[in-house]
Coordinates of C-alpha atoms in Angstrom, one line a residue:
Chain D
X1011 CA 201.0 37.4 59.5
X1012 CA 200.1 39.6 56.4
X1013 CA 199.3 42.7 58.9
X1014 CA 201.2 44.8 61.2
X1015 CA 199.8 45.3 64.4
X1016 CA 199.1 49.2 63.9
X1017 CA 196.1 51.0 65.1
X1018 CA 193.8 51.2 62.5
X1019 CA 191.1 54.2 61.4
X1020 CA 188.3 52.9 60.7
X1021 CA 185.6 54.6 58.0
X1022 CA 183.4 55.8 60.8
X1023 CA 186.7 58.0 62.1
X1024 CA 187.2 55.8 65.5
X1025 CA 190.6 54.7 66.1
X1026 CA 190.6 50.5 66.5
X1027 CA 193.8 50.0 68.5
X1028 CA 196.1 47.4 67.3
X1029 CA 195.3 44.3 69.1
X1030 CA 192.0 44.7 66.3
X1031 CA 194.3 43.6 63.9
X1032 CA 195.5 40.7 65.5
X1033 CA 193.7 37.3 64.7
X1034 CA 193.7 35.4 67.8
X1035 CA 192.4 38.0 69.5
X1036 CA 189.0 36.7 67.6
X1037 CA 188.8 33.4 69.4
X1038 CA 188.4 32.2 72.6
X1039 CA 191.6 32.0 74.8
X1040 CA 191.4 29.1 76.9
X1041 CA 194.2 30.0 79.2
X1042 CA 192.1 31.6 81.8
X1043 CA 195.0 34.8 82.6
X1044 CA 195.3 35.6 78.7
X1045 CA 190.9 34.9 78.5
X1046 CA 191.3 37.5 81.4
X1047 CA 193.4 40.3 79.2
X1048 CA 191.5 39.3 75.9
X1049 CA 187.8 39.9 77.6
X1050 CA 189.1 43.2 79.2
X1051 CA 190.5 44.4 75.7
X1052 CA 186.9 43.3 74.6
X1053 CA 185.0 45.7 76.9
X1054 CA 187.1 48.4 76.3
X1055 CA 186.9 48.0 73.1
X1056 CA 183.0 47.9 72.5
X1057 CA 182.0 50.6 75.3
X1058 CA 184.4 53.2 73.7
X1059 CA 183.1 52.3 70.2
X1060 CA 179.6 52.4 71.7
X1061 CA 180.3 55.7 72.8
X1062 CA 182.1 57.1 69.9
X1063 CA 179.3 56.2 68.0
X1064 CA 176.4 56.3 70.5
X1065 CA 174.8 52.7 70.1
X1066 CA 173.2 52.0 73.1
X1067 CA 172.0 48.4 72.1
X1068 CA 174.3 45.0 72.1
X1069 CA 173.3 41.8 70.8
X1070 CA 174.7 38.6 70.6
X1071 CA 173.2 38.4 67.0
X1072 CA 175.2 41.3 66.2
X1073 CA 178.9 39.6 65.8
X1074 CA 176.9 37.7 63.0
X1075 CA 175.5 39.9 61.7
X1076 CA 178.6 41.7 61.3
X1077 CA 180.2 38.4 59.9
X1078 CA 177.7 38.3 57.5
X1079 CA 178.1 42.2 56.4
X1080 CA 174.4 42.9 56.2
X1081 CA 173.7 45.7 53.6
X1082 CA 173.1 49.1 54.3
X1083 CA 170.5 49.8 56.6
X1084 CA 170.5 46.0 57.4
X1085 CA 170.0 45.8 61.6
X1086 CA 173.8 45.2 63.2
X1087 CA 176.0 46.6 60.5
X1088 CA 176.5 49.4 62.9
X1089 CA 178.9 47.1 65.1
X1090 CA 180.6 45.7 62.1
X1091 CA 183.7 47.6 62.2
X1092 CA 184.3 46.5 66.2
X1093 CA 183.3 43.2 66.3
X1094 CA 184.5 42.2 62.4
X1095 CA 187.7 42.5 61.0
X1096 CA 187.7 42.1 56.8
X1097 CA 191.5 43.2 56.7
X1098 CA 192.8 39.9 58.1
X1099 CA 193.4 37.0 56.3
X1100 CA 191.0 34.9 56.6
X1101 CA 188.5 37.9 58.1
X1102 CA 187.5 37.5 61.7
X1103 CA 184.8 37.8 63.4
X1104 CA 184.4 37.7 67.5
X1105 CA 183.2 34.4 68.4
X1106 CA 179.7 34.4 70.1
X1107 CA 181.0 32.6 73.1
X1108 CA 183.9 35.7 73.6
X1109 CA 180.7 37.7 72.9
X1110 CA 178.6 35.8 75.6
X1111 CA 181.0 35.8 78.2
X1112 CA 182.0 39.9 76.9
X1113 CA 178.5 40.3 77.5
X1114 CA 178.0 39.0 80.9
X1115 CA 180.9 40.6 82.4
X1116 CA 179.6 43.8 81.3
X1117 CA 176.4 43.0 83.1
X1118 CA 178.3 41.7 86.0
X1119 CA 180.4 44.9 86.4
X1120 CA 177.1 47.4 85.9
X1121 CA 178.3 48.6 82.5
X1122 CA 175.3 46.8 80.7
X1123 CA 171.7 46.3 81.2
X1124 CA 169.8 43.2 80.1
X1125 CA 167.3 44.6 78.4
X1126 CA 164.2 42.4 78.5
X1127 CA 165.6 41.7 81.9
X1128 CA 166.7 38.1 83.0
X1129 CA 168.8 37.2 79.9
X1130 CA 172.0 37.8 78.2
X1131 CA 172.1 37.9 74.4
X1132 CA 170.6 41.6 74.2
X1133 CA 171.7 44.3 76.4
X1134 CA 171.9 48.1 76.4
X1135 CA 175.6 49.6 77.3
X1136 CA 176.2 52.0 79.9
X1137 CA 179.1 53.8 78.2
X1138 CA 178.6 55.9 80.9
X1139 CA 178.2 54.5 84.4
X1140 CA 174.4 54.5 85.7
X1141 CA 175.4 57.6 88.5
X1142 CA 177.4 59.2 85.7
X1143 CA 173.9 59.7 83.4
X1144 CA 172.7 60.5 87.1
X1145 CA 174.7 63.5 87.0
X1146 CA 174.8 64.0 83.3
X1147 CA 170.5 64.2 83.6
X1148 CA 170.7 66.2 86.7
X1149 CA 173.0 68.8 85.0
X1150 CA 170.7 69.2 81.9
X1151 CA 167.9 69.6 84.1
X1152 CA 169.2 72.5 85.7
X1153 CA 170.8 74.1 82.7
X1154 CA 167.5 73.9 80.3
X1155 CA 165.5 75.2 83.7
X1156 CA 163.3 72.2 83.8
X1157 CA 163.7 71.4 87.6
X1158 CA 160.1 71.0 89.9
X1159 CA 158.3 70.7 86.7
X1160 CA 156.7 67.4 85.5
X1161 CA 158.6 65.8 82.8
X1162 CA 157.6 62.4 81.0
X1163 CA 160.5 59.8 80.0
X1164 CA 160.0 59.9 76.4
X1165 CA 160.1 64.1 76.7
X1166 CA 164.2 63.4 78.1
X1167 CA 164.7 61.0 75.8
X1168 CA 163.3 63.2 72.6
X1169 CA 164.1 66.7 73.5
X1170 CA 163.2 68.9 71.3
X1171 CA 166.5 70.2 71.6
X1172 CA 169.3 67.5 70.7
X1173 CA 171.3 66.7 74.1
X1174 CA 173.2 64.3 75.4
X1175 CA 170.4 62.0 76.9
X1176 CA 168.4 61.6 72.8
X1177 CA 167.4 58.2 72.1
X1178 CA 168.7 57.2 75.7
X1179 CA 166.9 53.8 76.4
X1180 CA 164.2 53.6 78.8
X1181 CA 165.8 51.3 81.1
X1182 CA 168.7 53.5 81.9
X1183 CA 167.2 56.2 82.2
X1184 CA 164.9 54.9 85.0
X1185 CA 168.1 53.8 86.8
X1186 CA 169.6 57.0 86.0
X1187 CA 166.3 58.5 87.7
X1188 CA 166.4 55.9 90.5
X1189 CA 170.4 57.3 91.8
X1190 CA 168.8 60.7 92.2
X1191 CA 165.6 59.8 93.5
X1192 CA 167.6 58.1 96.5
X1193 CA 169.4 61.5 96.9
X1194 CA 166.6 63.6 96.6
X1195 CA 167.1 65.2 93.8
X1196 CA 164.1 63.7 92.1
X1197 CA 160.8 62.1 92.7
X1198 CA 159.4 59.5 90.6
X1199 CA 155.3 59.9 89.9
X1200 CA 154.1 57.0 89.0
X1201 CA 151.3 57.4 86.0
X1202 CA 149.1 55.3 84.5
X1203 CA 151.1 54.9 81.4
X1204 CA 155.1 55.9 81.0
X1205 CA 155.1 57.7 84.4
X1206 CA 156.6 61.1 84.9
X1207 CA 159.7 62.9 86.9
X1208 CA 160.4 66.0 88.9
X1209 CA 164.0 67.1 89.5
X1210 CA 165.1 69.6 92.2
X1211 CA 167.5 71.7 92.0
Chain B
X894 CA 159.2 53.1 95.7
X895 CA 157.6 55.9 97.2
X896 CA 158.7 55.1 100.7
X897 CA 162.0 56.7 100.3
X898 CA 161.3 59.6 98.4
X899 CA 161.0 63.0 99.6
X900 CA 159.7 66.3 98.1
X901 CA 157.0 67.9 97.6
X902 CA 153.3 65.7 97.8
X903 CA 152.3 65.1 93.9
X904 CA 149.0 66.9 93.9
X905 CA 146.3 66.7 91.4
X906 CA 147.6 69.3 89.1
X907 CA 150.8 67.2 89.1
X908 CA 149.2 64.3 87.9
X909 CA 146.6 66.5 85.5
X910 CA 150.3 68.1 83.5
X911 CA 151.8 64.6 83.1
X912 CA 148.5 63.2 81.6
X913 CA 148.7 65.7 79.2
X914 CA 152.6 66.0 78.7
X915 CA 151.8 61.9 78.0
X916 CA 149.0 62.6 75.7
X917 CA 151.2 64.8 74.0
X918 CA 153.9 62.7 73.5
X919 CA 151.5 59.9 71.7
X920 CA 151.0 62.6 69.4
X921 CA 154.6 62.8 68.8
X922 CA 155.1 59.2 68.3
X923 CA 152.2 58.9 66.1
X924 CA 153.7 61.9 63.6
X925 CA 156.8 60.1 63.8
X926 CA 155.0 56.9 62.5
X927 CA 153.5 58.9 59.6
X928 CA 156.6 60.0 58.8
X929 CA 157.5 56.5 58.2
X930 CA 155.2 55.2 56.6
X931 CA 155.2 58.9 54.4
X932 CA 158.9 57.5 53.2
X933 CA 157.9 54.4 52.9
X934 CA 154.7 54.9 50.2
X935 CA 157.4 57.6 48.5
X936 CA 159.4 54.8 47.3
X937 CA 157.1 52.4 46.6
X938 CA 155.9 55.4 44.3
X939 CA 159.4 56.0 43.0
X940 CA 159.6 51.9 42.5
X941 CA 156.4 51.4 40.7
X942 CA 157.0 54.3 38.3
X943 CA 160.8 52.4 37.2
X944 CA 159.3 49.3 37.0
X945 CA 156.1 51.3 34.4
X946 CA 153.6 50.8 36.8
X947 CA 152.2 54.4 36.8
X948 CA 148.7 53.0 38.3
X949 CA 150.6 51.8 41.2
X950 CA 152.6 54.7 41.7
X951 CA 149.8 57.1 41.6
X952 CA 147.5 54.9 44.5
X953 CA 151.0 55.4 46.7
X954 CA 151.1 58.9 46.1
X955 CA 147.5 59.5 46.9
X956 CA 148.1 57.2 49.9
X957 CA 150.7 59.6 50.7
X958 CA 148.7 62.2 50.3
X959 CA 146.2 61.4 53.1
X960 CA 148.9 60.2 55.4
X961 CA 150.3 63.8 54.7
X962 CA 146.8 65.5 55.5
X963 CA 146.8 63.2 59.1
X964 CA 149.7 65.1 59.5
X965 CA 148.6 68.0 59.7
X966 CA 145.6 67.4 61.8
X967 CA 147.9 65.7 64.6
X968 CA 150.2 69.0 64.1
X969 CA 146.9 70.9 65.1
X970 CA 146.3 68.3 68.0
X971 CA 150.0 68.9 68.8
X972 CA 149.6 72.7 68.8
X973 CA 146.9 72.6 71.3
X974 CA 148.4 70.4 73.8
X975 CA 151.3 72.0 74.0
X976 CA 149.6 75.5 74.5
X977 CA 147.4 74.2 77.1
X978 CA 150.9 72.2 78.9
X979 CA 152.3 75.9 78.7
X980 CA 149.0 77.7 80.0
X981 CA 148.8 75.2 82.8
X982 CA 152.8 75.3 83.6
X983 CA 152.3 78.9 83.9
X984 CA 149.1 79.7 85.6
X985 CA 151.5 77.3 88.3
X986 CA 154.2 79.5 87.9
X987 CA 151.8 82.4 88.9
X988 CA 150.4 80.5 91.3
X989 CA 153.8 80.3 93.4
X990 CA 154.5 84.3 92.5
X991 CA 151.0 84.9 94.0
X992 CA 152.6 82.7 97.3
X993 CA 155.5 85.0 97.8
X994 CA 153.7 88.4 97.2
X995 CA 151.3 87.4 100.1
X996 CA 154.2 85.9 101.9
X997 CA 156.3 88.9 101.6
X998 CA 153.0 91.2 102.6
X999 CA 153.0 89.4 105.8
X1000 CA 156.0 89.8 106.8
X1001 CA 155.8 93.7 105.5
X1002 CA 153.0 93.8 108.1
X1003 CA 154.5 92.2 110.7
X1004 CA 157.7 94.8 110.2
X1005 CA 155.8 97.7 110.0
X1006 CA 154.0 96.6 113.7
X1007 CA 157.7 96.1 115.1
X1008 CA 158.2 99.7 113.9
X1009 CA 154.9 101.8 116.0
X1010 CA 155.7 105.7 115.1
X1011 CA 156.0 106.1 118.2
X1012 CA 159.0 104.2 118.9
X1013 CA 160.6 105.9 115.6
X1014 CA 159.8 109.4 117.1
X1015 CA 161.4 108.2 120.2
X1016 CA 164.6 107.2 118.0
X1017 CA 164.5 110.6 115.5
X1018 CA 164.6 112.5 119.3
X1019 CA 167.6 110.1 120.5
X1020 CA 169.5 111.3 117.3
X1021 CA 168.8 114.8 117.4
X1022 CA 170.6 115.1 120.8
X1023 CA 173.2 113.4 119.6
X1024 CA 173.4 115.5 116.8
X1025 CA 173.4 118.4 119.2
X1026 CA 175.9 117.0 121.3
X1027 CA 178.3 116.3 118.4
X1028 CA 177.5 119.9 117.2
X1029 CA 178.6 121.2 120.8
X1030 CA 182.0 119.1 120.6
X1031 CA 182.5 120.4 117.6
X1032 CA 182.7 124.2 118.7
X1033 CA 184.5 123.7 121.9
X1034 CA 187.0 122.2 119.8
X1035 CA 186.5 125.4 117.1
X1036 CA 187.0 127.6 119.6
X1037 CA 190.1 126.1 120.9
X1038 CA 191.7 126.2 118.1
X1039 CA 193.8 129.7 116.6
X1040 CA 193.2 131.5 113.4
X1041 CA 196.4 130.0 112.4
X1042 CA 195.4 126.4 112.9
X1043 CA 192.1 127.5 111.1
X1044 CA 194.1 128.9 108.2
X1045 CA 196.1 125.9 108.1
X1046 CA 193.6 123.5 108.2
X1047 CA 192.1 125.4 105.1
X1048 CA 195.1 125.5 103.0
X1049 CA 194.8 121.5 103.7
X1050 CA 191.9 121.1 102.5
X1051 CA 192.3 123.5 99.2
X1052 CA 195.3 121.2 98.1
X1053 CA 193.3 117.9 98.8
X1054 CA 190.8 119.3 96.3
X1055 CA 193.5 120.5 94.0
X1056 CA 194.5 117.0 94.2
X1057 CA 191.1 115.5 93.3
X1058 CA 190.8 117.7 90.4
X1059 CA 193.8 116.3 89.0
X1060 CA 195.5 119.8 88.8
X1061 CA 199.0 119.0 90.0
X1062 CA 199.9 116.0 87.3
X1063 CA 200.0 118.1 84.9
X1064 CA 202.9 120.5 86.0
X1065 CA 204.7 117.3 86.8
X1066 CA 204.5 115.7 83.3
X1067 CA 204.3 119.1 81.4
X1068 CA 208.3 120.7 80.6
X1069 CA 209.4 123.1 82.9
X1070 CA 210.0 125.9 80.3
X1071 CA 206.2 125.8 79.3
X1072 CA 205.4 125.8 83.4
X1073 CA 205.0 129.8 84.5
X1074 CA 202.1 131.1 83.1
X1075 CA 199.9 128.3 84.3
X1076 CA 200.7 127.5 87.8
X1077 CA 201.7 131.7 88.5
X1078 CA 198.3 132.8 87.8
X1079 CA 195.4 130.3 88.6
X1080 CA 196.6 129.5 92.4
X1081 CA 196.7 132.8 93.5
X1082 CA 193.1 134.2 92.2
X1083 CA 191.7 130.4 93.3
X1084 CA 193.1 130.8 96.9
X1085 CA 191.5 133.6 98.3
X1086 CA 188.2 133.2 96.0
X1087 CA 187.9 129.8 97.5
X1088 CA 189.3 131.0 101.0
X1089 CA 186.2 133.5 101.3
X1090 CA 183.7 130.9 100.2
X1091 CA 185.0 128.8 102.8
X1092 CA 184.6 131.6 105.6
X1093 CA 180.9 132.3 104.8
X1094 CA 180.4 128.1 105.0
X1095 CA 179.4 126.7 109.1
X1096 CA 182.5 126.2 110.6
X1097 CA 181.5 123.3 112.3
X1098 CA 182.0 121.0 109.1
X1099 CA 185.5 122.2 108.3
X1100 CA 186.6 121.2 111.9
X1101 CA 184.6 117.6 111.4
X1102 CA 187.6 117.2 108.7
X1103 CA 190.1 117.7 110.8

């Protein structure tokens, strides 16, 4: 093995930890207790690096995409540096059934959201658990003084002012919505197109 | 939905602001399309005048052009949803101010006919004869009292304000050779200045001190 198993900086400033550089780590594990180890390193992995870099969307098209090193602009390159490694010798790439099984266990444990619903190659990641945005939405509600006034969806997701909810996805949001809608804290009005929200204080 | 939610009923002006918060926000999407496309026809432009196709280059830019002009209208459209969003927003805002005025002149009433005048002349009596009372206790124990105790009492009093005016620290800090002058002369002509102002005061709020 050409590489030490060091963690490694990659261009975008996140910090891949060392089991990045390690080649096996690439394909599927068929010893179920290390499969267990490698698809938990796997989830770590892409939910920090989603949240370092705030992607909200995943897609199993994205590991080849980021095999294939897309040009700039090119749709997926922005996973490249998680889910591709050009360092190693040969350069690795997750496998799409690591990435299908990553993928569903994120859905299964309520850090990912198929998204069309009912499938599993495109999801958006809940780098922040759904009643964490809860509070996250609740608390910028409050501090920008828009509680008991009538917001629409795309308004949170495209303040005016930058915050931490821009370019959230629709889907979460509405779940985000839903956890303080069951508390109270705000009521979902239904329109004829998007549909609105009021928060209380 | 709906089953479980509480709050406030969603009334007709509810629905009225997020039609046009909605309405707004196409207009937002739509600039943002422009935008796009603005980009787009600038580099096609850029493109065609590399490659030496200046005819090209100059039907993108004056496609550009009107895209840019589109943007300006919807900016206009923008302008005037928002202010009406805002007028609305606040004419509810007033709406809920006007609430608590009338709200708080109820209950202003409602206080006011607790407190009839005559149940507060009633009261002003009651405290007068207490006042009287206190006035009387105040004398006997005057009275009792010997011109002494009185003098006493006074001296008391003129150090407490001494006190207050921060008059002793200084001595206390200052070196004793620079000491005589000061503390000699001012005590003795303050004493009995202050000691006959005191005299010609009611007596009756000294002995409230003590």
């Amino acid at each position: 093995m050409g590489l030490e198993l060091a963690p490694y900086q990659a261009p975008s400033g996140f910090l891949l930890p060392s089991i990045h550089s390690w080649s096996a780590f690439y394909t599927y594990q068929p010893n179920p207790r290390t499969f267990l180890t490698q698809s938990q390193d796997w989830t770590s992995l892409l939910l920090a690096y989603a949240r370092f870099r705030r992607l909200w969307l995943l897609a199993l098209s994205d590991a080849d995409a980021a095999a294939a090193g897309l040009g700039e602009g090119g749709k997926g390159t922005e996973w490249a540096e998680a889910l591709h490694n050009p360092r190693l010798r040969p350069p690795r790439t997750i496998s799409r059934k690591i990435l299908l099984l990553v993928i569903e266990q994120l859905i299964a444990s309520d850090r990912a959201i198929p998204d069309p619903p009912k499938q599993t190659s495109s999801v958006v990641l809940c780098w922040r658990s759904v009643p964490e945005w809860a509070g996250v939405l609740h608390e910028w509600a409050l501090k920008t003084g828009q509680t008991n006034t009538i917001l629409t969806l795309f308004e949170i997701s495209n303040p005016a002012v930058e915050s931490e909810l821009s370019g959230m996805p629709e889907v979460l949001l509405r779940r985000a919505i839903a956890v303080l809608a069951r508390t109270g804290k705000a009521q979902v009005i239904e329109g004829g197109e998007g549909g609105g929200v009021r928060f209380f204080p | 939905m709906g089953a479980a939610q509480s709050g406030p009923k969603i009334t007709a002006q509810d629905r009225a602001v997020l039609d046009l918060k909605i309405q707004r926000d196409k207009v937002r999407q739509y600039q943002k399309r422009i935008e796009v496309v603005l980009d787009a026809e600038k580099r096609v432009a850029k493109e065609s005048l590399a490659a030496g196709r200046k005819d090209r280059a100059l039907i993108a830019l004056r496609r550009r052009k009107y895209q840019e002009q589109l943007l300006v209208k919807t900016d206009q459209q923008l302008e005037t949803l928002e202010s009406l969003v805002s007028s609305v927003e606040f004419s509810l805002v007033q709406k809920d101010v006007m609430f608590g005025l009338q709200q708080g002149n109820s209950v202003l009433k409602e206080m006011h006919k607790e407190m009839s005048l005559e149940q507060v002349e009633r009261l002003m009596e009651d405290t007068a004869e207490a006042v009287a009372y206190q006035r009387e206790v105040d004398e006997m124990l005057m009275s009792s009292m010997t011109v002494e105790e009185e003098e006493a009492v006074q001296r008391e009093l003129q150090q407490l304000q001494v006190e207050q005016l921060g008059m002793p620290a200084v001595p206390e800090t200052v070196p004793v050779g620079q000491l005589p002058e000061v503390p000699t002369t001012e005590p003795e002509h303050m004493v009995p200045e202050t000691g006959k102002v005191q005299e010609t005061q009611p007596e009756g709020r000294v002995a409230l001190e003590a």
